[in-house]
Short mmCIF file of C-alpha atoms in Angstrom, two decimals:
data_model
loop_
_atom_site.label_atom_id
_atom_site.label_comp_id
_atom_site.label_asym_id
_atom_site.label_seq_id
_atom_site.Cartn_x
_atom_site.Cartn_y
_atom_site.Cartn_z
CA MET A 236 82.21 -3.74 6.62
CA THR A 237 80.25 -6.23 4.57
CA SER A 238 78.08 -4.80 1.81
CA PHE A 239 74.59 -6.18 1.51
CA VAL A 240 72.21 -6.36 -1.41
CA GLU A 241 70.15 -3.51 0.06
CA ASN A 242 73.21 -1.23 -0.29
CA VAL A 243 73.51 -1.70 -4.05
CA MET A 244 70.10 -2.80 -5.34
CA THR A 245 67.86 -0.72 -7.59
CA THR A 246 64.43 0.07 -6.15
CA ASP A 247 62.95 1.61 -9.30
CA VAL A 248 62.20 -1.76 -10.84
CA ALA A 249 60.72 -2.40 -14.28
CA ALA A 250 58.25 -5.26 -13.71
CA VAL A 251 55.08 -6.62 -15.30
CA ASN A 252 51.97 -8.37 -14.09
CA GLU A 253 51.54 -11.97 -15.19
CA LYS A 254 48.59 -10.88 -17.34
CA ALA A 255 50.62 -8.30 -19.30
CA SER A 256 50.60 -8.84 -23.06
CA PHE A 257 53.55 -9.86 -25.21
CA HIS A 258 53.49 -6.37 -26.73
CA THR A 259 53.55 -4.70 -23.31
CA VAL A 260 56.53 -6.76 -22.20
CA ALA A 261 58.45 -6.04 -25.40
CA GLU A 262 57.78 -2.31 -25.14
CA LEU A 263 58.95 -2.24 -21.51
CA LEU A 264 62.20 -4.06 -22.29
CA ILE A 265 62.95 -1.58 -25.07
CA SER A 266 61.88 1.59 -23.25
CA ARG A 267 63.77 0.75 -20.05
CA GLY A 268 66.80 -0.64 -21.85
CA VAL A 269 66.80 -3.89 -19.87
CA SER A 270 67.07 -7.51 -21.01
CA GLY A 271 64.60 -8.96 -18.52
CA VAL A 272 61.96 -8.06 -15.93
CA PRO A 273 60.28 -9.79 -12.98
CA VAL A 274 56.74 -11.10 -13.48
CA LEU A 275 54.36 -10.46 -10.56
CA ASP A 276 51.01 -11.71 -9.38
CA ASP A 277 48.30 -9.33 -8.17
CA ASP A 278 49.88 -9.21 -4.70
CA ASN A 279 53.26 -8.09 -6.07
CA ARG A 280 54.85 -11.49 -5.42
CA VAL A 281 57.52 -12.61 -7.87
CA LEU A 282 56.38 -15.52 -10.03
CA GLY A 283 59.21 -15.59 -12.56
CA VAL A 284 61.30 -13.52 -14.95
CA VAL A 285 60.62 -12.78 -18.60
CA SER A 286 63.61 -11.94 -20.77
CA GLU A 287 64.50 -11.10 -24.35
CA ALA A 288 65.33 -14.78 -24.85
CA ASP A 289 61.82 -15.75 -23.78
CA LEU A 290 60.30 -13.36 -26.30
CA LEU A 291 62.64 -14.51 -29.04
CA ALA A 292 61.30 -18.05 -28.66
CA LYS A 293 58.33 -16.88 -30.73
CA GLU A 294 60.66 -15.96 -33.60
CA GLU A 295 62.69 -19.15 -33.26
CA PHE A 296 59.58 -21.29 -33.63
CA LYS A 297 57.77 -19.02 -36.04
CA GLU A 298 57.22 -21.85 -38.51
CA ARG A 299 55.19 -23.80 -35.96
CA TYR A 300 53.41 -20.68 -34.72
CA TYR A 301 52.47 -19.12 -38.05
CA GLY A 302 52.59 -22.15 -40.32
CA ASP A 303 54.63 -20.35 -42.99
CA ASP A 304 57.84 -21.36 -44.73
CA TYR A 305 60.11 -19.79 -42.13
CA ARG A 306 62.59 -22.27 -40.66
CA PRO A 307 64.19 -21.49 -37.30
CA PRO A 308 67.97 -21.47 -37.01
CA LEU A 309 69.44 -24.97 -36.86
CA ARG A 310 70.71 -24.37 -33.32
CA ALA A 311 67.18 -23.54 -32.17
CA ARG A 312 65.72 -26.64 -33.82
CA ILE A 313 68.39 -28.86 -32.24
CA ARG A 314 67.76 -27.41 -28.80
CA HIS A 315 64.05 -28.04 -29.16
CA SER A 316 64.32 -31.55 -30.55
CA ALA A 317 66.94 -32.54 -27.98
CA GLY A 318 64.73 -31.38 -25.16
CA SER A 319 67.34 -29.01 -23.68
CA GLU A 320 64.88 -26.20 -24.11
CA GLY A 321 61.64 -28.06 -23.68
CA SER A 322 59.65 -24.97 -22.80
CA GLY A 323 60.73 -23.15 -25.97
CA PHE A 324 57.80 -24.18 -28.11
CA ARG A 325 55.36 -23.48 -25.29
CA LYS A 326 56.80 -19.99 -24.92
CA SER A 327 56.56 -19.43 -28.66
CA LEU A 328 52.79 -19.71 -28.29
CA GLY A 329 52.63 -17.44 -25.24
CA GLU A 330 50.63 -14.23 -25.34
CA THR A 331 51.12 -13.02 -21.76
CA ALA A 332 54.05 -12.51 -19.42
CA GLY A 333 52.87 -15.46 -17.35
CA ALA A 334 53.03 -17.78 -20.35
CA LEU A 335 56.36 -16.41 -21.55
CA MET A 336 58.27 -16.22 -18.28
CA THR A 337 60.89 -18.55 -16.86
CA SER A 338 59.69 -19.81 -13.50
CA PRO A 339 60.36 -20.07 -10.66
CA ALA A 340 62.62 -17.04 -10.45
CA HIS A 341 65.87 -17.04 -8.52
CA VAL A 342 65.31 -14.35 -5.88
CA ILE A 343 67.29 -12.88 -3.02
CA THR A 344 66.61 -10.87 0.13
CA PRO A 345 68.01 -7.40 0.92
CA ASP A 346 70.05 -8.65 3.90
CA THR A 347 72.07 -11.05 1.72
CA PRO A 348 75.80 -10.21 1.43
CA VAL A 349 76.84 -8.95 -1.99
CA VAL A 350 79.34 -11.78 -2.38
CA SER A 351 76.54 -14.33 -1.89
CA ALA A 352 74.46 -12.58 -4.55
CA ALA A 353 77.39 -12.78 -6.97
CA ARG A 354 77.80 -16.49 -6.31
CA LEU A 355 74.08 -17.11 -6.83
CA MET A 356 74.17 -15.30 -10.17
CA ASP A 357 77.17 -17.33 -11.25
CA ARG A 358 75.65 -20.63 -10.10
CA HIS A 359 72.44 -20.11 -12.05
CA GLY A 360 73.89 -18.16 -14.98
CA VAL A 361 71.59 -15.16 -14.53
CA LYS A 362 72.30 -11.45 -14.95
CA ARG A 363 69.89 -10.14 -12.34
CA LEU A 364 68.09 -11.20 -9.18
CA PRO A 365 64.73 -9.84 -7.99
CA VAL A 366 64.97 -8.71 -4.36
CA VAL A 367 62.00 -9.73 -2.22
CA ASP A 368 60.76 -9.21 1.33
CA ALA A 369 59.82 -11.98 3.74
CA GLY A 370 56.49 -12.41 1.94
CA GLY A 371 58.10 -12.84 -1.48
CA ARG A 372 56.98 -9.39 -2.65
CA LEU A 373 59.21 -7.42 -4.98
CA ILE A 374 61.13 -4.54 -3.38
CA GLY A 375 64.05 -4.15 -5.78
CA ILE A 376 66.41 -5.81 -8.21
CA VAL A 377 70.16 -6.34 -8.22
CA SER A 378 72.20 -6.79 -11.39
CA ARG A 379 75.78 -7.69 -12.16
CA ARG A 380 76.43 -4.01 -12.75
CA ASP A 381 75.11 -3.19 -9.28
CA LEU A 382 77.49 -5.69 -7.71
CA ILE A 383 80.44 -4.06 -9.44
CA LYS A 384 79.65 -0.84 -7.54
CA VAL A 385 81.30 -2.40 -4.51
CA PHE A 386 84.64 -2.06 -6.27
CA LEU A 387 84.13 1.67 -6.84
CA ARG A 388 84.60 2.64 -3.20
CA PRO A 389 87.01 5.57 -2.71
CA ASP A 390 90.54 4.55 -1.79
CA LYS A 391 90.40 6.65 1.37
CA ASP A 392 87.36 4.72 2.62
CA ILE A 393 89.05 1.40 1.94
CA GLU A 394 92.24 2.57 3.65
CA ARG A 395 90.35 3.71 6.73
CA GLU A 396 88.50 0.42 7.01
CA VAL A 397 91.64 -1.68 6.58
CA ARG A 398 93.41 0.35 9.28
CA GLU A 399 90.49 -0.18 11.64
CA ALA A 400 90.41 -3.91 10.91
CA LEU A 401 94.14 -4.21 11.64
CA HIS A 402 93.95 -1.90 14.70
CA GLY A 403 96.75 0.23 13.28
CA ARG A 404 99.30 -2.57 13.56
CA ALA A 405 100.50 -2.27 9.95
CA GLU A 406 101.19 0.48 7.48
CA VAL A 407 98.42 0.69 4.88
CA ALA A 408 98.52 2.27 1.42
CA VAL A 409 95.71 2.05 -1.13
CA ALA A 410 95.83 2.92 -4.82
CA ASP A 411 93.02 2.04 -7.24
CA ALA A 412 91.59 -0.32 -4.60
CA VAL A 413 94.86 -2.29 -4.37
CA VAL A 414 96.04 -2.46 -0.75
CA THR A 415 99.73 -2.61 0.19
CA LEU A 416 100.57 -3.73 3.72
CA SER A 417 103.98 -3.13 5.26
CA GLY A 418 105.50 -3.36 8.72
CA THR A 419 106.69 -6.02 11.13
CA TYR A 420 104.66 -8.42 13.25
CA ALA A 421 105.90 -10.51 16.13
CA GLU A 422 104.51 -13.70 14.61
CA ARG A 423 104.09 -14.84 11.02
CA SER A 424 100.51 -15.98 11.77
CA GLN A 425 99.64 -12.39 12.68
CA ALA A 426 100.86 -11.19 9.30
CA VAL A 427 98.83 -13.90 7.53
CA THR A 428 95.73 -12.86 9.48
CA ALA A 429 96.28 -9.22 8.56
CA ILE A 430 96.38 -10.09 4.87
CA ARG A 431 93.18 -12.15 5.13
CA LEU A 432 91.39 -9.33 6.96
CA ALA A 433 92.39 -6.83 4.29
CA GLU A 434 91.31 -9.16 1.48
CA ASN A 435 87.85 -9.46 3.02
CA ILE A 436 87.17 -5.72 3.00
CA ASP A 437 84.53 -4.83 0.42
CA GLY A 438 86.02 -3.05 -2.57
CA VAL A 439 89.54 -4.44 -2.22
CA VAL A 440 90.79 -5.69 -5.58
CA ALA A 441 94.06 -7.19 -4.33
CA VAL A 442 96.48 -7.09 -1.39
CA HIS A 443 100.23 -6.67 -1.88
CA ASP A 444 102.17 -8.20 1.00
CA ASP A 445 105.27 -6.30 2.15
CA LEU A 446 104.97 -7.55 5.74
CA SER A 447 107.71 -9.20 7.76
CA TRP A 448 107.73 -11.02 11.10
CA LYS A 449 110.16 -11.84 13.89
CA HIS A 450 109.14 -15.42 14.58
CA ASP A 451 107.77 -17.98 12.13
CA ASP A 452 105.26 -19.68 14.39
CA ILE A 453 103.55 -21.31 11.40
CA ALA A 454 106.68 -23.32 10.60
CA ASP A 455 106.59 -24.65 14.16
CA LEU A 456 103.24 -26.35 13.53
CA PRO A 457 103.41 -30.12 12.78
CA MET A 458 101.55 -29.74 9.49
CA TRP A 459 104.25 -27.29 8.35
CA GLY A 460 107.12 -29.56 9.26
CA GLY A 461 107.75 -28.38 12.82
CA ALA A 462 108.27 -30.58 15.85
#
């Protein structure tokens, strides 16, 4: 079984309209205990994401915003002057979610496999992904914590699924999501396939290989040094 985003996503999503005020966004982040929320247009389509970092841009560039003697941290000034955070000063002047947000948002659909969601988060360095329907409208959100839920499947469920995938052709034991395979196959390639099938089951942390085989058909292949 492959887990999909719809199996782990949260549907009670904290989100704000693009016209929401700075104060409203800050209050929502604090009250819901989240570090970022999707920003929506009037049709509930995701325009971007506003995070704590976006709000903190106002503090980092307070000297420019308020004209007082405050000087932002050196790291913030370097980022701004080097252009690596070119939108920072613009965000420091923002008064609404639309002006503060990072856009466009990286989004995902509910039928996306969990592993693909994890790769997308890693690729873009984000902690959460808004989940949208075919029209780009918000229907949920998936976080890194949600993805970890896949690894909390009961051992008995994992064991049953591994047995089904291997058609009962190997002995299967599962402890703390670690699968141990034992038994004898006719061909080495069959044992290798069994291990790969077990590794691909959602929730499996690792596979311990105690399998044996009667004939090493892999060694017979030219690429493995056979005739």
